[in-house]
XYZ file of C-alpha atoms in Angstrom:
683
model
C 53.189 21.790 46.529
C 50.816 21.085 43.775
C 51.414 19.241 40.592
C 55.031 20.020 40.552
C 56.271 22.269 43.298
C 59.783 23.348 42.554
C 59.910 26.002 45.198
C 61.991 29.102 44.542
C 64.881 29.209 42.150
C 66.819 32.410 42.739
C 69.497 33.676 40.386
C 71.480 35.685 42.869
C 74.479 36.688 40.781
C 75.506 36.398 37.171
C 78.347 37.483 34.954
C 81.632 36.547 33.385
C 84.056 34.395 35.280
C 85.951 36.613 37.660
C 83.395 39.422 37.462
C 80.066 39.188 39.254
C 77.064 41.387 38.613
C 74.037 41.580 40.883
C 71.006 40.150 39.123
C 67.333 39.898 39.997
C 65.669 36.904 41.545
C 64.358 34.160 39.282
C 61.644 32.276 41.092
C 60.435 28.925 39.865
C 56.933 28.388 41.162
C 55.112 25.284 39.988
C 51.818 24.119 38.570
C 49.977 24.858 41.736
C 50.960 28.506 41.867
C 49.451 29.260 38.474
C 46.862 31.956 38.179
C 44.453 31.196 35.413
C 42.169 32.710 32.850
C 39.707 30.996 30.566
C 39.482 31.095 26.828
C 36.246 30.801 24.910
C 36.501 28.116 22.250
C 32.979 27.348 21.105
C 34.143 25.648 17.924
C 36.299 23.201 19.838
C 33.946 21.798 22.433
C 34.740 18.333 21.109
C 38.054 17.602 19.473
C 38.548 13.910 20.095
C 36.720 10.924 18.670
C 33.881 11.390 21.123
C 31.303 13.155 18.978
C 32.917 12.848 15.607
C 31.506 9.397 14.900
C 27.976 10.170 16.100
C 26.066 10.911 12.921
C 22.789 12.779 12.699
C 19.958 12.057 10.305
C 18.670 15.434 9.082
C 15.371 13.811 8.077
C 14.722 12.731 11.672
C 12.815 15.706 13.070
C 12.908 16.363 16.801
C 12.374 19.870 18.202
C 12.529 23.343 16.705
C 13.657 25.024 19.927
C 15.089 23.740 23.231
C 15.584 25.749 26.410
C 18.696 24.757 28.362
C 17.942 25.102 32.068
C 21.545 25.310 33.235
C 24.738 27.291 32.939
C 28.472 26.885 32.349
C 30.115 24.007 30.558
C 27.131 21.668 30.551
C 24.897 24.336 28.997
C 27.538 24.860 26.298
C 27.790 21.097 25.838
C 24.038 20.734 25.230
C 23.923 23.753 22.905
C 26.756 22.259 20.849
C 24.723 19.146 20.055
C 21.548 21.149 19.420
C 23.402 23.195 16.827
C 24.593 19.996 15.166
C 20.990 18.763 15.039
C 19.676 22.056 13.642
C 17.763 22.938 16.820
C 17.528 26.546 18.031
C 18.436 27.084 21.673
C 17.394 29.335 24.534
C 19.815 30.057 27.380
C 18.691 31.155 30.812
C 21.025 33.135 33.029
C 21.321 35.059 36.255
C 22.132 38.744 36.091
C 25.830 38.108 36.785
C 25.944 35.527 33.973
C 24.623 37.883 31.309
C 27.907 37.795 29.366
C 28.666 34.126 29.917
C 29.734 31.801 27.131
C 26.547 29.740 27.160
C 24.535 32.952 26.698
C 26.648 33.920 23.688
C 26.324 30.473 22.134
C 22.526 30.291 22.338
C 20.138 31.777 19.791
C 18.144 33.495 22.549
C 18.743 34.283 26.211
C 16.470 35.180 29.127
C 17.499 36.507 32.544
C 15.731 34.546 35.287
C 16.923 36.415 38.368
C 19.847 37.567 40.500
C 23.005 35.589 41.263
C 21.861 33.277 44.096
C 20.746 29.982 42.568
C 17.524 29.948 44.585
C 16.512 33.140 42.802
C 17.658 32.205 39.310
C 18.630 28.711 38.162
C 16.307 27.118 40.735
C 13.539 29.668 40.179
C 10.925 27.467 38.500
C 8.409 30.266 38.046
C 10.924 32.431 36.205
C 12.072 29.523 34.052
C 8.516 28.571 33.150
C 7.904 32.184 32.140
C 11.028 32.070 29.939
C 9.668 28.939 28.252
C 6.355 30.618 27.492
C 8.065 33.785 26.302
C 10.372 32.003 23.856
C 8.082 29.203 22.742
C 10.576 26.472 23.593
C 9.120 23.017 22.958
C 11.466 21.118 25.267
C 13.869 21.663 28.147
C 17.251 20.027 28.721
C 18.202 20.401 32.396
C 21.873 19.377 32.182
C 23.017 18.168 35.596
C 22.514 19.687 39.037
C 19.967 22.461 39.619
C 16.542 21.155 38.450
C 17.780 18.108 36.550
C 16.352 15.640 39.088
C 13.454 17.741 40.375
C 10.176 15.911 39.822
C 8.124 19.049 40.503
C 9.866 20.838 37.649
C 9.177 17.913 35.341
C 5.496 18.012 36.389
C 5.289 21.752 35.694
C 6.664 21.186 32.192
C 4.237 18.367 31.514
C 1.311 20.566 32.585
C 2.322 23.051 29.871
C 2.903 20.349 27.220
C 6.643 21.047 27.263
C 8.898 18.012 26.924
C 11.385 17.313 29.715
C 14.532 15.836 28.147
C 15.010 13.203 30.788
C 13.084 10.350 32.402
C 9.468 10.640 33.553
C 8.537 11.870 37.025
C 8.034 8.351 38.366
C 11.631 7.372 37.625
C 12.968 10.674 38.971
C 11.081 10.242 42.233
C 11.872 6.557 42.642
C 15.587 6.863 41.944
C 15.998 10.286 43.552
C 15.075 8.925 46.951
C 17.867 6.681 48.188
C 15.548 4.743 50.474
C 12.974 3.990 47.780
C 15.638 3.302 45.168
C 17.334 0.760 47.417
C 14.054 -1.130 47.909
C 13.413 -1.082 44.162
C 16.943 -2.329 43.531
C 16.386 -5.251 45.907
C 13.161 -6.162 44.139
C 14.955 -6.001 40.764
C 17.572 -8.486 42.048
C 20.293 -5.837 42.133
C 23.032 -6.321 44.732
C 22.589 -3.838 47.615
C 24.639 -2.776 50.636
C 23.414 -3.963 54.059
C 21.874 -1.119 56.021
C 18.797 0.575 57.468
C 16.130 1.205 54.856
C 14.091 3.792 56.773
C 14.572 7.454 57.588
C 16.820 8.197 60.585
C 14.951 10.515 62.970
C 17.690 11.898 65.225
C 21.283 11.491 66.392
C 20.360 8.983 69.115
C 18.611 6.730 66.617
C 21.562 7.140 64.251
C 23.901 5.802 66.942
C 21.592 2.873 67.713
C 21.305 1.920 64.035
C 25.049 2.289 63.463
C 25.774 -0.085 66.346
C 23.335 -2.646 64.938
C 24.851 -2.487 61.448
C 28.409 -2.414 62.771
C 31.031 0.268 62.254
C 32.075 1.808 59.957
C 28.828 3.192 58.528
C 27.927 5.698 55.841
C 25.456 8.451 56.731
C 23.978 10.084 53.649
C 21.178 12.275 52.431
C 18.155 10.422 51.154
C 17.410 12.959 48.428
C 20.838 13.945 47.156
C 23.974 13.182 45.247
C 27.325 14.684 44.294
C 28.850 13.813 47.652
C 26.733 16.351 49.514
C 25.198 15.158 52.760
C 27.565 12.193 53.097
C 29.717 11.303 56.117
C 31.620 8.198 57.217
C 31.416 7.354 60.919
C 33.725 4.967 62.771
C 32.273 5.395 66.270
C 29.354 6.901 68.179
C 30.836 10.399 68.371
C 31.468 10.543 64.642
C 27.935 9.266 64.047
C 26.467 12.148 66.032
C 28.652 14.675 64.227
C 27.919 13.029 60.886
C 24.172 13.181 61.503
C 24.444 16.901 62.259
C 26.563 17.831 59.248
C 24.808 15.547 56.780
C 21.341 16.793 57.704
C 22.500 20.414 57.416
C 24.101 19.814 54.009
C 21.067 17.892 52.802
C 18.711 20.687 53.810
C 20.951 23.304 52.191
C 21.512 21.402 48.953
C 18.224 19.601 48.385
C 15.684 21.160 50.736
C 15.295 17.725 52.335
C 17.192 16.780 55.504
C 16.197 13.100 55.616
C 19.078 10.678 56.142
C 19.733 6.975 55.857
C 22.535 4.782 57.195
C 24.207 1.773 55.598
C 27.307 -0.343 56.016
C 30.443 1.393 54.801
C 32.584 -0.774 52.547
C 36.193 0.019 53.344
C 38.608 0.627 50.442
C 36.031 0.226 47.664
C 36.143 1.297 44.067
C 33.432 3.584 42.733
C 32.427 2.199 39.351
C 29.318 3.323 37.505
C 27.422 2.015 34.505
C 25.918 4.288 31.864
C 22.439 3.217 30.776
C 20.204 4.441 27.984
C 16.515 3.649 27.666
C 13.672 4.666 25.362
C 9.879 4.905 25.629
C 9.423 1.556 23.877
C 10.824 -0.679 26.614
C 14.379 -0.865 25.246
C 17.408 -0.289 27.446
C 21.164 -0.633 26.983
C 24.233 -0.458 29.176
C 27.049 1.555 27.624
C 29.952 0.087 29.591
C 31.408 1.450 32.807
C 33.351 4.403 34.151
C 35.989 4.182 36.878
C 35.374 7.080 39.275
C 37.365 6.118 42.376
C 39.642 9.164 42.567
C 37.630 11.425 44.851
C 37.926 14.047 47.564
C 35.077 14.549 50.011
C 32.998 12.036 48.044
C 33.274 14.119 44.871
C 34.975 12.791 41.762
C 38.236 14.276 40.492
C 39.519 11.894 37.809
C 37.416 9.443 35.798
C 38.187 6.979 33.034
C 36.487 4.479 30.761
C 36.662 1.565 30.761
C 37.824 0.383 34.207
C 41.164 -1.413 34.372
C 39.777 -3.493 37.260
C 36.767 -5.183 35.672
C 36.848 -8.383 33.681
C 34.295 -9.037 30.950
C 32.169 -11.258 33.195
C 31.883 -8.674 35.987
C 31.270 -5.903 33.450
C 28.399 -7.822 31.919
C 26.886 -8.681 35.317
C 26.995 -5.043 36.417
C 25.570 -3.887 33.100
C 22.717 -6.369 33.190
C 21.787 -5.403 36.757
C 21.895 -1.719 35.814
C 19.523 -2.377 32.905
C 17.246 -4.457 35.141
C 16.921 -1.517 37.525
C 16.268 0.897 34.646
C 13.541 -1.324 33.266
C 11.988 -1.689 36.727
C 11.109 2.027 36.620
C 10.469 2.217 32.844
C 13.517 4.439 32.459
C 13.623 6.462 29.238
C 16.713 8.647 28.823
C 20.392 8.585 29.703
C 21.072 7.664 33.315
C 23.793 6.232 35.509
C 23.741 3.387 38.008
C 26.553 3.721 40.531
C 28.150 0.768 42.316
C 30.720 0.200 45.035
C 33.062 -2.654 44.141
C 35.251 -4.437 46.692
C 38.661 -6.028 46.170
C 37.047 -9.360 45.191
C 34.886 -7.725 42.496
C 31.731 -7.978 44.589
C 29.579 -5.010 43.595
C 26.763 -3.230 45.409
C 24.184 -0.706 44.210
C 24.892 2.792 45.490
C 22.423 5.063 43.698
C 21.014 5.961 40.301
C 21.420 9.423 38.841
C 18.498 10.215 36.560
C 20.351 12.732 34.440
C 23.440 13.286 32.350
C 26.594 12.770 34.422
C 29.488 15.214 34.567
C 31.813 12.485 33.347
C 29.719 11.374 30.352
C 32.407 12.406 27.782
C 34.606 9.382 28.537
C 31.720 7.072 27.630
C 31.163 9.036 24.424
C 34.833 8.602 23.554
C 34.895 4.801 23.819
C 31.453 4.177 22.267
C 31.233 6.908 19.627
C 27.758 7.924 20.847
C 26.565 11.467 21.527
C 24.557 11.020 24.729
C 22.888 14.424 24.473
C 21.724 13.575 20.976
C 20.370 10.238 22.212
C 18.512 11.983 25.054
C 16.869 14.376 22.597
C 15.847 11.541 20.269
C 14.361 9.521 23.116
C 12.492 12.551 24.456
C 10.891 12.987 21.039
C 9.738 9.376 21.087
C 12.201 7.668 18.757
C 13.382 4.143 19.656
C 17.032 3.464 20.348
C 19.126 2.998 17.215
C 21.458 0.413 18.733
C 21.367 -3.085 20.151
C 23.507 -4.249 23.082
C 25.823 -6.149 20.760
C 26.499 -2.908 18.858
C 28.057 -1.120 21.850
C 31.868 -1.233 21.631
C 34.751 -0.490 23.903
C 37.050 1.276 21.481
C 40.208 2.740 23.000
C 40.527 4.471 26.359
C 39.451 7.856 27.708
C 40.427 9.827 30.816
C 38.743 12.919 32.260
C 40.224 15.382 34.733
C 37.949 17.912 36.398
C 39.779 21.214 36.360
C 38.574 23.297 39.297
C 39.273 26.765 40.651
C 40.458 25.225 43.888
C 43.527 25.238 46.093
C 44.683 21.589 46.090
C 46.949 22.232 49.075
C 43.905 22.796 51.273
C 41.990 19.547 51.869
C 42.804 18.472 48.278
C 40.814 21.408 46.948
C 38.890 24.135 48.666
C 37.097 26.556 46.315
C 38.956 29.625 45.110
C 37.424 32.722 43.605
C 38.795 35.264 41.180
C 38.734 36.545 37.637
C 40.325 34.650 34.784
C 42.850 36.881 33.069
C 44.372 34.480 30.530
C 43.183 31.130 29.259
C 44.430 28.747 26.604
C 43.090 25.234 26.147
C 45.488 22.513 24.882
C 43.395 21.768 21.809
C 46.402 21.778 19.508
C 47.353 18.364 20.905
C 45.968 15.116 19.433
C 43.135 13.301 21.200
C 42.174 16.223 23.446
C 38.658 17.451 24.236
C 37.822 20.337 26.548
C 34.284 20.946 27.758
C 34.226 24.441 29.209
C 31.940 27.416 29.593
C 34.339 30.234 30.357
C 36.274 32.970 28.627
C 38.958 35.513 29.554
C 37.469 37.844 32.123
C 35.029 35.287 33.512
C 34.547 35.388 37.260
C 34.709 32.311 39.441
C 32.290 33.408 42.142
C 30.971 32.133 45.443
C 27.571 31.478 43.898
C 28.324 28.580 41.580
C 30.396 25.429 41.293
C 34.094 26.263 40.845
C 34.623 23.953 37.864
C 36.662 25.577 35.106
C 36.413 22.742 32.619
C 36.469 19.036 31.979
C 39.695 17.977 30.265
C 39.361 14.713 28.354
C 41.981 12.753 26.464
C 41.438 9.731 24.247
C 43.925 7.104 23.113
C 44.097 3.686 21.558
C 44.922 2.299 25.008
C 45.220 3.508 28.615
C 48.909 4.284 28.334
C 48.382 6.597 25.365
C 45.368 8.294 26.980
C 47.351 8.998 30.172
C 50.377 10.306 28.284
C 48.115 12.639 26.329
C 46.549 13.806 29.593
C 49.972 14.580 31.048
C 50.866 16.627 27.976
C 47.482 18.358 27.979
C 47.849 19.415 31.624
C 51.334 20.777 30.928
C 49.963 22.780 27.990
C 46.888 24.139 29.777
C 47.315 27.867 30.431
C 45.092 29.264 33.199
C 45.772 32.546 34.941
C 43.836 34.576 37.477
C 42.628 31.913 39.913
C 44.194 29.161 41.948
C 43.519 25.792 40.303
C 44.080 22.081 40.813
C 46.115 21.133 37.740
C 49.116 20.285 39.913
C 47.106 17.698 41.841
C 45.573 16.254 38.676
C 48.991 15.834 37.105
C 50.419 14.109 40.168
C 47.505 11.684 40.293
C 47.733 10.524 36.688
C 51.529 9.967 36.835
C 51.490 8.301 40.257
C 52.759 4.716 40.177
C 49.689 3.446 42.044
C 47.318 5.086 39.589
C 49.258 3.894 36.574
C 49.116 0.321 37.926
C 45.389 0.675 38.617
C 45.852 0.224 42.379
C 43.159 2.694 43.376
C 40.107 3.081 45.596
C 37.982 5.906 46.958
C 40.621 6.596 49.629
C 43.382 7.053 47.068
C 44.175 10.694 47.850
C 44.288 10.273 51.622
C 46.339 7.076 51.271
C 48.893 8.531 48.875
C 49.021 11.948 50.575
C 48.325 11.197 54.273
C 49.645 14.611 55.321
C 47.858 16.448 52.553
C 48.991 17.277 49.055
C 52.443 18.861 49.022
C 53.100 18.972 45.296
C 55.569 17.171 43.100
C 58.765 16.019 44.776
C 61.683 16.507 42.413
C 64.008 13.636 41.612
C 67.708 14.485 41.266
C 67.443 14.400 37.487
C 64.337 16.610 37.485
C 66.046 19.026 39.846
C 69.001 19.352 37.505
C 66.694 19.800 34.522
C 64.865 22.559 36.357
C 68.091 24.340 37.272
C 69.301 24.088 33.681
C 66.008 25.337 32.215
C 65.738 28.206 34.704
C 69.320 29.260 34.007
C 68.819 29.077 30.243
C 65.631 31.094 30.445
C 67.357 33.727 32.557
C 70.327 34.038 30.202
C 68.002 34.140 27.181
C 66.138 37.052 28.740
C 69.414 38.862 29.447
C 70.622 38.381 25.892
C 67.334 39.717 24.580
C 67.677 42.776 26.823
C 71.161 43.396 25.437
C 69.792 43.113 21.919
C 67.204 45.805 22.572
C 69.889 48.079 24.034
C 71.894 47.958 20.791
C 70.257 50.884 19.034
C 72.332 52.246 16.149
C 70.729 55.677 16.568
C 71.408 55.867 20.283
C 73.281 59.010 21.318
C 74.994 57.092 24.086
C 77.012 54.173 22.781
C 76.232 50.892 24.528
C 79.123 48.523 25.078
C 77.810 44.975 24.980
C 79.602 42.751 27.482
C 81.272 39.814 25.793
C 80.019 37.009 27.978
C 81.261 33.579 27.050
C 80.115 31.837 30.188
C 77.523 32.886 32.721
C 78.294 31.796 36.246
C 75.081 31.779 38.226
C 74.112 31.072 41.794
C 70.703 29.463 41.773
C 68.629 28.992 44.905
C 66.149 26.127 44.838
C 64.200 25.694 48.053
C 66.870 26.343 50.685
C 69.796 25.043 48.652
C 72.120 27.227 46.552
C 73.682 25.728 43.431
C 76.490 27.068 41.265
C 75.537 26.824 37.618
C 77.621 27.718 34.556
C 75.787 28.380 31.306
C 76.949 29.149 27.782
C 74.990 29.333 24.582
C 75.268 28.713 20.885
C 72.188 29.927 19.071
C 69.057 28.350 20.553
C 71.065 25.781 22.549
C 72.425 26.364 26.047
C 75.057 24.175 27.627
C 74.602 24.183 31.383
C 76.909 22.661 34.010
C 74.861 21.579 37.026
C 76.158 19.572 39.976
C 79.130 18.155 38.035
C 77.002 17.196 35.053
C 76.410 18.998 31.762
C 72.965 19.389 30.238
C 72.068 20.778 26.825
C 68.875 22.813 26.698
C 67.346 23.757 23.356
C 64.264 25.837 22.730
C 62.725 28.559 20.603
C 62.922 30.951 23.601
C 59.910 33.014 22.626
C 59.751 34.895 25.903
C 56.438 36.504 24.987
C 54.656 33.141 24.878
C 53.026 31.646 27.992
C 54.218 28.207 26.825
C 57.807 27.262 26.099
C 58.766 23.857 24.750
C 62.356 22.961 25.613
C 64.462 19.887 25.037
C 66.843 18.796 27.790
C 69.242 16.150 26.517
C 66.513 14.505 24.466
C 63.722 14.911 27.020
C 60.961 17.257 25.929
C 59.595 19.538 28.641
C 56.795 22.081 28.469
C 57.218 25.001 30.840
C 55.015 28.004 31.443
C 56.139 31.552 32.094
C 53.731 32.661 34.769
C 54.970 36.183 35.299
C 57.835 38.464 34.426
C 58.357 41.652 36.409
C 59.952 44.830 35.118
C 62.894 44.313 37.445
C 63.625 40.932 35.921
C 61.966 38.665 38.466
C 60.414 35.661 36.785
C 58.061 32.864 37.824
C 57.865 29.627 35.843
C 55.895 26.388 35.944
C 57.726 23.088 35.579
C 56.032 19.654 35.511
C 52.870 21.137 36.390
C 54.203 21.322 42.173
C 47.673 21.334 58.771
C 46.276 18.711 60.415
C 44.034 20.009 63.127
C 44.066 19.109 66.788
C 41.645 20.171 69.465
C 37.991 21.012 69.106
C 35.817 22.391 66.335
C 35.749 26.187 66.356
C 33.538 26.996 63.358
C 31.844 25.466 60.323
C 32.162 26.947 56.830
C 29.778 26.093 54.020
C 31.485 26.186 50.616
C 29.541 25.148 47.527
C 26.904 23.744 49.924
C 29.479 21.465 51.571
C 29.894 21.757 55.341
C 33.578 22.165 56.301
C 34.485 21.848 59.965
C 37.300 24.200 61.026
C 39.208 22.948 64.069
C 41.895 24.548 66.201
C 45.429 23.949 64.986
C 46.735 24.038 68.553
C 45.492 24.132 72.080
C 44.392 27.620 73.080
C 41.618 29.937 74.162
C 39.320 31.719 71.733
C 40.252 35.397 71.910
C 37.694 36.813 69.499
C 35.302 35.764 66.730
C 35.188 37.899 63.587
C 32.177 36.327 61.893
C 28.655 35.216 62.650
C 26.371 32.509 61.330
C 25.278 33.246 57.773
C 28.174 35.584 56.918
C 29.895 35.277 53.540
C 33.651 34.901 53.959
C 36.509 34.829 51.490
C 39.860 33.108 51.316
C 42.277 34.637 53.827
C 39.564 36.262 55.937
C 40.185 36.220 59.693
C 37.437 34.187 61.333
C 38.583 33.245 64.833
C 41.567 34.369 66.922
C 43.166 32.075 69.499
C 45.449 32.992 72.369
């Protein structure tokens, strides 16, 4: 169960004492069962402190028009800052993205090809033509796609178009993990022991792994984002890891070269934001804690890190700046480190672009990183000195994905968003999104719905605001991971800061099952479900009382409603009575008072249970009375590999769940498959 799985709550019978009426089933789903739909909120891209304190000098001229070579939330994010700076924007889009939010936000839009990224967002010829057609003076690449492609940067330079990012030398040097590691060593940056050359084949991979000593990390030389990365603990896993990593690397980056280095067990993933200009200045803008990951991809980030002391923070920051200066870095960039339990830190890689998680740094520093990138690209020096960079408050980011968190902590889900409501009415909340009701989450692009960020004066306040924001986030139409996000940020280990990159597998060794109800939470759920059911019945009776009705309706005088409620496989007897907006509910020999506005047409219902405020969501209500609500947000293989599925360019090995013989195969290499499709039959 995801987030908070409360299972099924079934109201089997209801009525006055001594008289029982059959009633429909009331099912209580949970956060993880929510179907979601996005809501377009262009005015509210930033609601917290994060951009509010970043002023803009209208006399400081930069560009008249910028083309944004990306899509989705990051394209919207860049356009937002351009509008603030008085810069016109050009959006590019594939044919299926013609009605997307980033297209609507931009001043101009150009279609650059069909849905597949290789024919649209990676189509350099089409993008260059769009630049010429619109007269854009500069290009912001966002992240992903062409953001770290040196050939694209060279093409722009040849046409006297400014690339809003570092120069091609820095992109090439830091984009290649082998070269970047050698540069880091020369810049006196701590590095992980390993093999600095390119691994030629599986046999050489095994030989190198034995020399380094298991465990080892096999990873793509040219990539990032967790793609092309595998951990190997023995020779067999090294051979498999070489195969999968090279395939993912070729698919994602067009470069199948791999390297191998020592794997640091139970590390933290902590990164340092850097900012450099074209005048030799460079700053470090504090760190981000990014250890909560699945399949080497980040899920929850925060700034600053609870783990670092001021001395370690400064040492990491100074090494990050030393590396940036070694390649004359001029833009926003991120130096990633692995940090062990003794605060020893080792260079992992440098991302020469804006990071997905940049909003948490903006929140605690008050800087607009997109604005700084644009200024630097125009040639202005940095406006700040190192001593000017604060750590003010705390910020947390949750990546909200269209994923099923009950499958490997999140396998991509597709669908159309039918309803969407961001929790922007809450204090300290920022949502970076690029969707709207009716948007499709397709197989072609990353399944991210949004980045949900909360800011507080300290970590405790930021986490409490995140919990409330997740409870108030309405998404319908696709499976999503809010349940998992909510469980992570309230987990005792996370709250204490006892985390590492293996957090999810350590806390949920058998996979994510959703929230496990305490006895008090169970009783609250039963009381809320019963109150909601009775409220709906009373409303139905109200509508039946029509003074002009030809057939008189006799309203039953119900003082107490005796209900049988099924939760999971247990049946509970519940007695409910009401006085105005308050219901008194007897559950398991205890009495709870539930008060709410009971607006049954709203997707969100705020209720108070004996002084505890709870936000529930009405997910669905059928004509027959069946209801589904959200409360508190709710197979390990054996045998051999039977097929490999590529989802979002990640290779996923599907293994047999039991011993058996393959009866038939319903797919072939290269086929596109959807969730629930039959792939292989066993007998």
